[in-house]
Amino acid sequence: TARDPSKEPLKDILMPGGKEVGVRNSGASSEVRTVSKSEFERLKSDVLSGAKETSSPPGYAGKWYQRPDGTVVGVRESKDFGPTVEVIKSADPLLQQGFKVHSK
């Protein structure tokens, strides 16, 4: 059967096999990972599969999306680090709020 990212837990997309995607750049905090542009686009597509835009707080420099499982992710452009996907709300203790993926 074809893979359906909208039915996958967010943790399986951002931490396949329990290992965080990408690399932690020196100086970055532990919850910030960096991936290639092509991997970022694939991840973003998988993360947003089946998600619906939801309200984000004033001043947030992007958009929030709620996934079918209830997790909320933000997609924004970071002035310093470029395109960013971040976990806003997660019920999974292994995938903490604030986990971010940047594109190189």
mmCIF file of C-alpha atoms in Angstrom:
data_model
loop_
_atom_site.group_PDB
_atom_site.id
_atom_site.type_symbol
_atom_site.label_atom_id
_atom_site.label_comp_id
_atom_site.label_asym_id
_atom_site.label_seq_id
_atom_site.Cartn_x
_atom_site.Cartn_y
_atom_site.Cartn_z
ATOM 1 C CA THR A 1 0.000 0.000 0.000
ATOM 2 C CA ALA A 2 1.072 3.559 -0.599
ATOM 3 C CA ARG A 3 2.480 5.470 2.339
ATOM 4 C CA ASP A 4 0.075 8.068 3.784
ATOM 5 C CA PRO A 5 2.005 10.678 5.806
ATOM 6 C CA SER A 6 -1.251 12.158 7.151
ATOM 7 C CA LYS A 7 -1.772 8.929 9.135
ATOM 8 C CA GLU A 8 1.794 8.745 10.440
ATOM 9 C CA PRO A 9 2.562 10.119 13.902
ATOM 10 C CA LEU A 10 4.598 13.313 13.629
ATOM 11 C CA LYS A 11 7.354 11.596 15.631
ATOM 12 C CA ASP A 12 7.751 8.979 12.857
ATOM 13 C CA ILE A 13 8.273 11.760 10.302
ATOM 14 C CA LEU A 14 10.678 13.921 12.357
ATOM 15 C CA MET A 15 12.334 11.063 14.283
ATOM 16 C CA PRO A 16 12.243 7.999 12.007
ATOM 17 C CA GLY A 17 13.301 4.907 13.956
ATOM 18 C CA GLY A 18 13.664 7.095 17.063
ATOM 19 C CA LYS A 19 16.561 9.075 15.540
ATOM 20 C CA GLU A 20 16.109 12.799 14.892
ATOM 21 C CA VAL A 21 16.326 13.860 11.246
ATOM 22 C CA GLY A 22 19.237 15.898 9.975
ATOM 23 C CA VAL A 23 22.147 17.156 12.010
ATOM 24 C CA ARG A 24 22.579 19.361 15.045
ATOM 25 C CA ASN A 25 24.811 22.236 14.018
ATOM 26 C CA SER A 26 27.410 23.375 16.519
ATOM 27 C CA GLY A 27 25.959 26.080 18.717
ATOM 28 C CA ALA A 28 22.372 24.945 18.065
ATOM 29 C CA SER A 29 20.266 23.798 20.981
ATOM 30 C CA SER A 30 19.439 20.086 21.209
ATOM 31 C CA GLU A 31 15.938 20.439 19.740
ATOM 32 C CA VAL A 32 17.102 22.180 16.534
ATOM 33 C CA ARG A 33 17.987 20.037 13.507
ATOM 34 C CA THR A 34 19.189 21.064 10.036
ATOM 35 C CA VAL A 35 18.471 19.165 6.816
ATOM 36 C CA SER A 36 19.157 19.726 3.117
ATOM 37 C CA LYS A 37 16.734 21.840 1.080
ATOM 38 C CA SER A 38 15.303 18.786 -0.697
ATOM 39 C CA GLU A 39 14.882 16.848 2.564
ATOM 40 C CA PHE A 40 13.254 19.917 4.138
ATOM 41 C CA GLU A 41 10.700 20.151 1.322
ATOM 42 C CA ARG A 42 9.895 16.440 1.668
ATOM 43 C CA LEU A 43 9.580 16.737 5.457
ATOM 44 C CA LYS A 44 7.392 19.823 5.188
ATOM 45 C CA SER A 45 5.142 18.069 2.684
ATOM 46 C CA ASP A 46 4.846 14.994 4.954
ATOM 47 C CA VAL A 47 4.258 17.089 8.093
ATOM 48 C CA LEU A 48 1.524 19.145 6.386
ATOM 49 C CA SER A 49 -0.167 16.140 4.740
ATOM 50 C CA GLY A 50 -3.786 16.190 5.908
ATOM 51 C CA ALA A 51 -3.173 19.220 8.163
ATOM 52 C CA LYS A 52 -5.515 22.202 8.283
ATOM 53 C CA GLU A 53 -4.420 25.771 8.857
ATOM 54 C CA THR A 54 -5.333 26.970 12.341
ATOM 55 C CA SER A 55 -5.007 30.320 14.095
ATOM 56 C CA SER A 56 -1.568 31.401 15.228
ATOM 57 C CA PRO A 57 -0.764 34.158 17.709
ATOM 58 C CA PRO A 58 -0.230 37.735 16.515
ATOM 59 C CA GLY A 59 3.387 38.307 15.603
ATOM 60 C CA TYR A 60 4.091 34.709 14.592
ATOM 61 C CA ALA A 61 6.056 35.025 11.353
ATOM 62 C CA GLY A 62 4.349 32.128 9.607
ATOM 63 C CA LYS A 63 1.341 29.816 9.828
ATOM 64 C CA TRP A 64 0.184 27.126 12.223
ATOM 65 C CA TYR A 65 -1.344 23.846 11.038
ATOM 66 C CA GLN A 66 -3.167 21.156 12.982
ATOM 67 C CA ARG A 67 -2.512 17.586 11.897
ATOM 68 C CA PRO A 68 -5.225 14.891 11.970
ATOM 69 C CA ASP A 69 -3.725 13.501 15.226
ATOM 70 C CA GLY A 70 -4.119 16.899 16.948
ATOM 71 C CA THR A 71 -0.464 17.944 16.901
ATOM 72 C CA VAL A 72 0.138 21.538 15.833
ATOM 73 C CA VAL A 73 3.120 22.576 13.727
ATOM 74 C CA GLY A 74 4.326 25.978 12.639
ATOM 75 C CA VAL A 75 5.902 26.790 9.299
ATOM 76 C CA ARG A 76 7.798 30.054 9.093
ATOM 77 C CA GLU A 77 10.768 31.823 7.601
ATOM 78 C CA SER A 78 13.488 32.420 10.198
ATOM 79 C CA LYS A 79 15.479 35.585 9.537
ATOM 80 C CA ASP A 80 18.678 33.857 10.686
ATOM 81 C CA PHE A 81 18.097 30.205 9.755
ATOM 82 C CA GLY A 82 15.762 30.171 6.746
ATOM 83 C CA PRO A 83 12.690 27.968 6.273
ATOM 84 C CA THR A 84 11.626 26.349 9.540
ATOM 85 C CA VAL A 85 9.117 23.710 10.619
ATOM 86 C CA GLU A 86 8.543 23.609 14.371
ATOM 87 C CA VAL A 87 6.457 21.599 16.793
ATOM 88 C CA ILE A 88 3.995 23.912 18.564
ATOM 89 C CA LYS A 89 1.862 21.330 20.388
ATOM 90 C CA SER A 90 2.555 17.624 20.754
ATOM 91 C CA ALA A 91 1.081 14.966 23.036
ATOM 92 C CA ASP A 92 4.098 12.719 22.392
ATOM 93 C CA PRO A 93 6.650 12.954 25.235
ATOM 94 C CA LEU A 94 9.449 12.029 22.807
ATOM 95 C CA LEU A 95 8.644 14.912 20.462
ATOM 96 C CA GLN A 96 8.836 18.050 22.542
ATOM 97 C CA GLN A 97 7.253 21.411 21.868
ATOM 98 C CA GLY A 98 9.965 23.596 20.351
ATOM 99 C CA PHE A 99 11.540 20.855 18.219
ATOM 100 C CA LYS A 100 12.577 22.632 15.009
ATOM 101 C CA VAL A 101 13.885 21.627 11.611
ATOM 102 C CA HIS A 102 15.701 24.197 9.448
ATOM 103 C CA SER A 103 16.809 23.980 5.835
ATOM 104 C CA LYS A 104 20.480 24.618 4.993
#
